[in-house]
PDB file of C-alpha atoms in Angstrom:
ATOM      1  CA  UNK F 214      11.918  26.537  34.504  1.00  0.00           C
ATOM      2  CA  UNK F 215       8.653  27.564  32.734  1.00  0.00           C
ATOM      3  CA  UNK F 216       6.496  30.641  33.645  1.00  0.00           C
ATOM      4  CA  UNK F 217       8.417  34.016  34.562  1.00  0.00           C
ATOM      5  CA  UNK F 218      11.853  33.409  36.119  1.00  0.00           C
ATOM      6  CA  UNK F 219      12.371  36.389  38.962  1.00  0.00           C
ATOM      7  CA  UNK F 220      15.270  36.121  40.961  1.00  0.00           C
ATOM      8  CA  UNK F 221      16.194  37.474  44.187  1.00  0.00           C
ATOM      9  CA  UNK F 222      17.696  40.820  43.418  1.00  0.00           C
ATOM     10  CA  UNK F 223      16.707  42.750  41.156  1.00  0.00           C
ATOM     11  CA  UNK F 224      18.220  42.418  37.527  1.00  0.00           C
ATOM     12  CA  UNK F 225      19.765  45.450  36.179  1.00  0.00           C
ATOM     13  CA  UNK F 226      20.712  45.404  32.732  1.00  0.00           C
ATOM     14  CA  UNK F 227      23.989  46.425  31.145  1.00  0.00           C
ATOM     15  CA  UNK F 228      24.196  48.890  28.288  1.00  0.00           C
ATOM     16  CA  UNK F 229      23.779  46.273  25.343  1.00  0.00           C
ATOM     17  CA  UNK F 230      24.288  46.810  21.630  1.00  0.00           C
ATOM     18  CA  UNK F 231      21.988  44.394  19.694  1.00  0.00           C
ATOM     19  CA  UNK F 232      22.636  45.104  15.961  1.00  0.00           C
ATOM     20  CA  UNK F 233      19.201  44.884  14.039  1.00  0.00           C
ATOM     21  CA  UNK F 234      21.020  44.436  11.219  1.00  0.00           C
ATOM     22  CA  UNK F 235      22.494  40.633  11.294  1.00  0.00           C
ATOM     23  CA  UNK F 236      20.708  37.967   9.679  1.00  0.00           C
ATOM     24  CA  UNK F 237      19.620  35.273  11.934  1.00  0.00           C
ATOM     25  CA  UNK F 238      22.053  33.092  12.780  1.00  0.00           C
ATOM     26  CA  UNK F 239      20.460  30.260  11.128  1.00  0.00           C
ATOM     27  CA  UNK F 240      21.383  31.866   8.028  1.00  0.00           C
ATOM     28  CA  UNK F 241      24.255  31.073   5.867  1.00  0.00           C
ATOM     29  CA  UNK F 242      24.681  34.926   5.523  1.00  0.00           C
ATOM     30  CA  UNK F 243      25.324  35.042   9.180  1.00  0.00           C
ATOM     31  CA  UNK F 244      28.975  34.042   9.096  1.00  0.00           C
ATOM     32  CA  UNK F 245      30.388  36.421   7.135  1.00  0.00           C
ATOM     33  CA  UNK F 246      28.305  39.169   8.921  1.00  0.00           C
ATOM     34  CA  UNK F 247      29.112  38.446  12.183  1.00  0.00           C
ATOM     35  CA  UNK F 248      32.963  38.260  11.882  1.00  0.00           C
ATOM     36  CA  UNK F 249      33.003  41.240   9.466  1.00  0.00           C
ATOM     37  CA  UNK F 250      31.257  42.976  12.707  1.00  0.00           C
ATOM     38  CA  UNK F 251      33.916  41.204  14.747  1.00  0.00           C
ATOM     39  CA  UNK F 252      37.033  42.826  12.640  1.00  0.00           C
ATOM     40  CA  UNK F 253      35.744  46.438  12.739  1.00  0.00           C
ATOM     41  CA  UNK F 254      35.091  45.864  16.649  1.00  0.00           C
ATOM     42  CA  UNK F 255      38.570  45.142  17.235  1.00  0.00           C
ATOM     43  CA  UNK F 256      40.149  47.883  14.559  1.00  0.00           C
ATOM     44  CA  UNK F 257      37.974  50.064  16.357  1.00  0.00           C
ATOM     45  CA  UNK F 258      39.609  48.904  20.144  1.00  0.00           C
ATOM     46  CA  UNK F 259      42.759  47.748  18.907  1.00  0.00           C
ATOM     47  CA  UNK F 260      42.752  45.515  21.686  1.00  0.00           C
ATOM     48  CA  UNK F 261      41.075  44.873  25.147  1.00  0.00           C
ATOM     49  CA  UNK F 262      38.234  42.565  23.873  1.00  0.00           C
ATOM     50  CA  UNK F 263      36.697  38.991  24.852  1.00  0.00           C
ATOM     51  CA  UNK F 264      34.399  37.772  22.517  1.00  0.00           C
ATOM     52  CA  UNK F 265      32.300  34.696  23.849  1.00  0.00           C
ATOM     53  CA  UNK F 266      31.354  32.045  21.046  1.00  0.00           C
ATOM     54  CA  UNK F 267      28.683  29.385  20.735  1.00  0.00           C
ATOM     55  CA  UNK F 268      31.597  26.085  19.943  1.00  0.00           C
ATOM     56  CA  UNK F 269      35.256  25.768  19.156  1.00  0.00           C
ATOM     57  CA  UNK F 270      33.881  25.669  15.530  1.00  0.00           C
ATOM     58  CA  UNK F 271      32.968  29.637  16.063  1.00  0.00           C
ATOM     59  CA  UNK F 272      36.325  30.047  17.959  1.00  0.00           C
ATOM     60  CA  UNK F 273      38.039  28.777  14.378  1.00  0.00           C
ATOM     61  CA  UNK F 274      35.950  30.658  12.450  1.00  0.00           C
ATOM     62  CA  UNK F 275      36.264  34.133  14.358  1.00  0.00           C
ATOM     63  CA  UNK F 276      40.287  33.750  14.628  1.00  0.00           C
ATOM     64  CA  UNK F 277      40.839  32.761  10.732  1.00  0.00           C
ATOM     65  CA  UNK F 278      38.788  36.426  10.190  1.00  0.00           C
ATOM     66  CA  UNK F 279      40.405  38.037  12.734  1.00  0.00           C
ATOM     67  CA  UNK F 280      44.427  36.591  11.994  1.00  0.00           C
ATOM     68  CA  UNK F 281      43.590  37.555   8.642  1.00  0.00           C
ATOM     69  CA  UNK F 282      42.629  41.413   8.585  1.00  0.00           C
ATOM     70  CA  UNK F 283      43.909  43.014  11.752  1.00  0.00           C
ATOM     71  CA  UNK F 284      46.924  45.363  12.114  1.00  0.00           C
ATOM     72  CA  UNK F 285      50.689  43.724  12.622  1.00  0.00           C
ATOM     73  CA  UNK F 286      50.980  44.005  16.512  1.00  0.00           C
ATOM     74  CA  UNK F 287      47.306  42.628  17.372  1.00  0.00           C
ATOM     75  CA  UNK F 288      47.369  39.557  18.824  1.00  0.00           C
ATOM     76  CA  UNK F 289      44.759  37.214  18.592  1.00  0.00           C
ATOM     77  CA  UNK F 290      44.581  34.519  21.621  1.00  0.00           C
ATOM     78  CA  UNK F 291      41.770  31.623  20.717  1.00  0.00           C
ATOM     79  CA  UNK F 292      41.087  29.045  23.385  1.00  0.00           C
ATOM     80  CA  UNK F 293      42.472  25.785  22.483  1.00  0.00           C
ATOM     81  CA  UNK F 294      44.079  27.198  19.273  1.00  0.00           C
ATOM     82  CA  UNK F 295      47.029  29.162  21.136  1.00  0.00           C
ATOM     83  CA  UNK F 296      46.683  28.156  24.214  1.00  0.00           C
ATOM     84  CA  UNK F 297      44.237  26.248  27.179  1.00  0.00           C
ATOM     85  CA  UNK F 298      41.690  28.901  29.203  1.00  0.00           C
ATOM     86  CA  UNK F 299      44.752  29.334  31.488  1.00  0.00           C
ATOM     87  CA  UNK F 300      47.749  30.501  29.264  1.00  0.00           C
ATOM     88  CA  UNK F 301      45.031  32.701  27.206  1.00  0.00           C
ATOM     89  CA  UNK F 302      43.890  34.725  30.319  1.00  0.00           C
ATOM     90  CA  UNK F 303      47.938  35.029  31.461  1.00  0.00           C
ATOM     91  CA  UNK F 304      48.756  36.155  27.883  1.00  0.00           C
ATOM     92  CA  UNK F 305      46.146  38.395  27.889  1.00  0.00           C
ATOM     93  CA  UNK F 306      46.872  40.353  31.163  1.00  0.00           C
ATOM     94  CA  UNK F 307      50.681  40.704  29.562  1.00  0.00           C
ATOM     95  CA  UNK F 308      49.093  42.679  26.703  1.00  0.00           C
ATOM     96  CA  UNK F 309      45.296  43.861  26.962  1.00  0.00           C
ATOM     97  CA  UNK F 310      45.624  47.040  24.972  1.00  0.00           C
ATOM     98  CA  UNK F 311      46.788  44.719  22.021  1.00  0.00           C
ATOM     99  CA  UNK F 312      45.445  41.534  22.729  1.00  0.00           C
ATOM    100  CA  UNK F 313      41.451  39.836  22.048  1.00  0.00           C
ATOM    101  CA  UNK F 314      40.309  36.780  23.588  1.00  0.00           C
ATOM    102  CA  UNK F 315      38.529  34.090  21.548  1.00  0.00           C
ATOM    103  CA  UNK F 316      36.617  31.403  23.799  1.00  0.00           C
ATOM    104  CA  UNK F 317      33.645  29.653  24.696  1.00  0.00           C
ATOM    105  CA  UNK F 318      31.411  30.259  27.894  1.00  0.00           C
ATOM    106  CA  UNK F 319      33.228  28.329  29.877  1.00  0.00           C
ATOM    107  CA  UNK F 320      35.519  31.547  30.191  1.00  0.00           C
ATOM    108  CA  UNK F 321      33.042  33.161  32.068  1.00  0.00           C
ATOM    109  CA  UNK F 322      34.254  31.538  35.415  1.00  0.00           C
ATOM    110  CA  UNK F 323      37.904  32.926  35.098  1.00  0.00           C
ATOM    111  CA  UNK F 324      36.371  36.357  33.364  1.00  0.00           C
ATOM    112  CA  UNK F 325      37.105  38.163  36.573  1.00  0.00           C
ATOM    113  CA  UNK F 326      40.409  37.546  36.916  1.00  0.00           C
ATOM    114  CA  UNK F 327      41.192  40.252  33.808  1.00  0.00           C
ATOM    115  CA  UNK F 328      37.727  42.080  33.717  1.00  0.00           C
ATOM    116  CA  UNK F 329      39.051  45.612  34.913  1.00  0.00           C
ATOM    117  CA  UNK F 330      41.632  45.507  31.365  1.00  0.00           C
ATOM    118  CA  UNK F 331      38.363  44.481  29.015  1.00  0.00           C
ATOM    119  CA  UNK F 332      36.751  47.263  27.460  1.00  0.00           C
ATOM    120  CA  UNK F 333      34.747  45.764  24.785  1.00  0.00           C
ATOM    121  CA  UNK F 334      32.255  42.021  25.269  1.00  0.00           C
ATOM    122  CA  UNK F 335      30.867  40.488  22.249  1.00  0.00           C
ATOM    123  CA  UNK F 336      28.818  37.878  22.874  1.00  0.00           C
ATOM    124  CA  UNK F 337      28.062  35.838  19.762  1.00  0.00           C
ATOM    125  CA  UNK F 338      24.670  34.305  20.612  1.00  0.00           C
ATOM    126  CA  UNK F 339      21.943  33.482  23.049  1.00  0.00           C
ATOM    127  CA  UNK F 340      23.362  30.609  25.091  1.00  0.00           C
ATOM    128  CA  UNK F 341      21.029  27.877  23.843  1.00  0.00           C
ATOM    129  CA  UNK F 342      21.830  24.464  25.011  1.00  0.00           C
ATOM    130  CA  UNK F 343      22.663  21.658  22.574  1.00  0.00           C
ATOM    131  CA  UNK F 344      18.460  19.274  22.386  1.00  0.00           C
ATOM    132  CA  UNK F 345      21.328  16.373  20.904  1.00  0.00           C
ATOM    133  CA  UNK F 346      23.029  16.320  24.297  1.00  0.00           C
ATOM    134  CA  UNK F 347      21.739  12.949  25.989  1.00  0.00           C
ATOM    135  CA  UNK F 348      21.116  14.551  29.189  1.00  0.00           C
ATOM    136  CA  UNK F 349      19.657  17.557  27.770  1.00  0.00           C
ATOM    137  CA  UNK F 350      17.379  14.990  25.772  1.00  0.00           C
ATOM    138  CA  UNK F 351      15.895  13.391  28.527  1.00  0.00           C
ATOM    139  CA  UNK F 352      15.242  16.411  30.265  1.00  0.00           C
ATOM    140  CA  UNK F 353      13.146  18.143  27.360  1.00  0.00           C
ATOM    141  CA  UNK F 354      11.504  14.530  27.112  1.00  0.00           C
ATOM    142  CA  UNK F 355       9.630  16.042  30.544  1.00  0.00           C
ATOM    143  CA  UNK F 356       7.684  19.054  29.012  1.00  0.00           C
ATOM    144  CA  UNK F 357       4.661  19.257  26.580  1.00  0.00           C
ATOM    145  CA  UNK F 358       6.547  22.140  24.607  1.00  0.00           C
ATOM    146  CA  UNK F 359      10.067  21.664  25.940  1.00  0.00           C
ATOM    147  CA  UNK F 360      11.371  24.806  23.429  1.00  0.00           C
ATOM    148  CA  UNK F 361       8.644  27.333  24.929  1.00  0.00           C
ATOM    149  CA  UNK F 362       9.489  25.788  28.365  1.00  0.00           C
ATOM    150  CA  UNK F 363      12.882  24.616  29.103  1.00  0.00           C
ATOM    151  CA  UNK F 364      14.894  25.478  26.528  1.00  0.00           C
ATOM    152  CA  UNK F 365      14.360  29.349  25.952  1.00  0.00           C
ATOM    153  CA  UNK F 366      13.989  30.049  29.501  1.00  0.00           C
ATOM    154  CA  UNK F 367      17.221  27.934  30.674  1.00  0.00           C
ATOM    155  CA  UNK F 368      19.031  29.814  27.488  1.00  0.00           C
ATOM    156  CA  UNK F 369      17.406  33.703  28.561  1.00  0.00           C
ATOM    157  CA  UNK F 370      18.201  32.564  32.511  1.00  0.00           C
ATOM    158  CA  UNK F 371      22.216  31.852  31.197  1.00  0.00           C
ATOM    159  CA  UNK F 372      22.074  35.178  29.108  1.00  0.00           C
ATOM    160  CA  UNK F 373      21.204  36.932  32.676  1.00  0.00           C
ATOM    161  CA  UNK F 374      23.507  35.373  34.264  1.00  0.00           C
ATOM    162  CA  UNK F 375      26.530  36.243  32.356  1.00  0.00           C
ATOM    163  CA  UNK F 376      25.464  39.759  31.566  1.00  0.00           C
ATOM    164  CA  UNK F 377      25.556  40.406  35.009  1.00  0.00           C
ATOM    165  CA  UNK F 378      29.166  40.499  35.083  1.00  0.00           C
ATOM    166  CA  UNK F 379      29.221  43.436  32.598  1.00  0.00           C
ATOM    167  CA  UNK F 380      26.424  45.815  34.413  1.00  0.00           C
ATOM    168  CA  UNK F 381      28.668  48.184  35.589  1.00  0.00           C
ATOM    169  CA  UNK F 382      28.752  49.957  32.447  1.00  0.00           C
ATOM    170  CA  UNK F 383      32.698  50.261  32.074  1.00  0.00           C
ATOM    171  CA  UNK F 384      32.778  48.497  28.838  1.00  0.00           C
ATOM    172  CA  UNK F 385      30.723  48.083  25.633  1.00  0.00           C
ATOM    173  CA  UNK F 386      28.729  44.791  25.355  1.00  0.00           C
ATOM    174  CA  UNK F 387      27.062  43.430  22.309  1.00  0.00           C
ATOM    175  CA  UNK F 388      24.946  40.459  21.274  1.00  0.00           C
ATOM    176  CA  UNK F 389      25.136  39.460  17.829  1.00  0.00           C
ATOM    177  CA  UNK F 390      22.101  37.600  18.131  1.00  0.00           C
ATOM    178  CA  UNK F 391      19.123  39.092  15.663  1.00  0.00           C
ATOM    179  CA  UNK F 392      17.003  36.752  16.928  1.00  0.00           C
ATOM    180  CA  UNK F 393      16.159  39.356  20.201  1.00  0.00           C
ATOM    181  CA  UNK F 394      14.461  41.355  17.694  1.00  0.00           C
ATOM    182  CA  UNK F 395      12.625  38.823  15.408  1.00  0.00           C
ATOM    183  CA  UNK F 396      11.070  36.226  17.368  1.00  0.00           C
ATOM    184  CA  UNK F 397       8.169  36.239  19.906  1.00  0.00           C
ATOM    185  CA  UNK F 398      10.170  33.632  22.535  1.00  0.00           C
ATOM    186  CA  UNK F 399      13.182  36.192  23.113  1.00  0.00           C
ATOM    187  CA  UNK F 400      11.319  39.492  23.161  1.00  0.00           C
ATOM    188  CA  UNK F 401      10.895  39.792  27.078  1.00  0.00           C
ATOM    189  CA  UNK F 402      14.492  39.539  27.264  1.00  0.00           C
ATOM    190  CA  UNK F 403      14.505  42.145  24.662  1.00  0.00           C
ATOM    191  CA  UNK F 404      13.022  44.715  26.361  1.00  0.00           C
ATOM    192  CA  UNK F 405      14.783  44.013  29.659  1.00  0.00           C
ATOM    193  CA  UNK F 406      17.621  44.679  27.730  1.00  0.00           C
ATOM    194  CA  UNK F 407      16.481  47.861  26.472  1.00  0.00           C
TER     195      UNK F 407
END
């Protein structure tokens, strides 16, 4: 995966929202900022909204924020909390002008199915794969500088990828991912995205 990734049609970018404003998300301060963003998102849409997370653990965190300060009537569907993948995405098409989905990227595959009743994306952050994973470790093992040459292109390639789905500029997408703007590694991407 090293050196420039192209593919075979051209990549057009959707409008993105990248708040400079959120501390990295290595931060401790990062929590609180990013769900804090996440409620006034979904007071602001009321509904209509998938928000991809990084782990089940960010799936806990973002509904115990959400359950916590949004209007009576909102409902809050979180993958494996009220419901598997499946029931989410049915509950959701029952109610999308009320409803917000909370899951990981594996709902990206079904993301389709209710894309047309989603007006707002938030994608937590840059789709980094997990270095402890023993396949992923043995894989890095490969490379001189396995960061600079697997692992942020294989993350910036899976970012593409799943903004692709959104780059017909019917719905607001943001990244809540600060590290775009403050690090050498993602900066291509950031100014693709621009």
């Amino acid at each position: 995966l090293s050196g420039e990734w192209r593919s075979a049609q051209p990549y057009k970018a959707p409008k993105i929202e990248i708040p400079e404003d959120l501390p990295n998300p290595k931060n401790e301060r990062y929590l609180r900022a990013w769900t804090t963003l996440l409620v006034l998102k979904a007071k602001q849409h009321g509904g209509k909204m998938v928000v991809i997370l990084s782990s089940r653990k960010a799936v806990l965190s973002a509904y115990e924020a959400l359950s916590k300060q949004l209007p009576q009537g909102s409902v809050v569907l979180a993958q494996g909390l009220t419901g598997g993948l499946g029931k989410t995405l049915e509950l959701f098409s029952e109610h999308p002008e009320k409803s917000i989905i909370l899951a990981t990227q594996r709902i990206l595959h079904e993301l389709p199915k209710i894309l047309e009743s989603v007006a707002c994306v938030i994608i937590q952050k840059i789709p980094f794969e997990y270095s402890t994973h023993a396949l992923n470790a043995m894989r890095l093992a490969s490379f001189g500088d396995s960061f600079r040459e697997y692992t942020v292109p294989k993350a910036l390639l899976s970012l593409k990828k799943m903004l692709v789905m959104f780059a017909d500029g019917k719905r607001e997408v943001l990244l809540l991912d600060s590290r775009l703007h403050g690090t050498e590694y993602c900066s291509a991407l950031a100014d693709e995205l621009s």
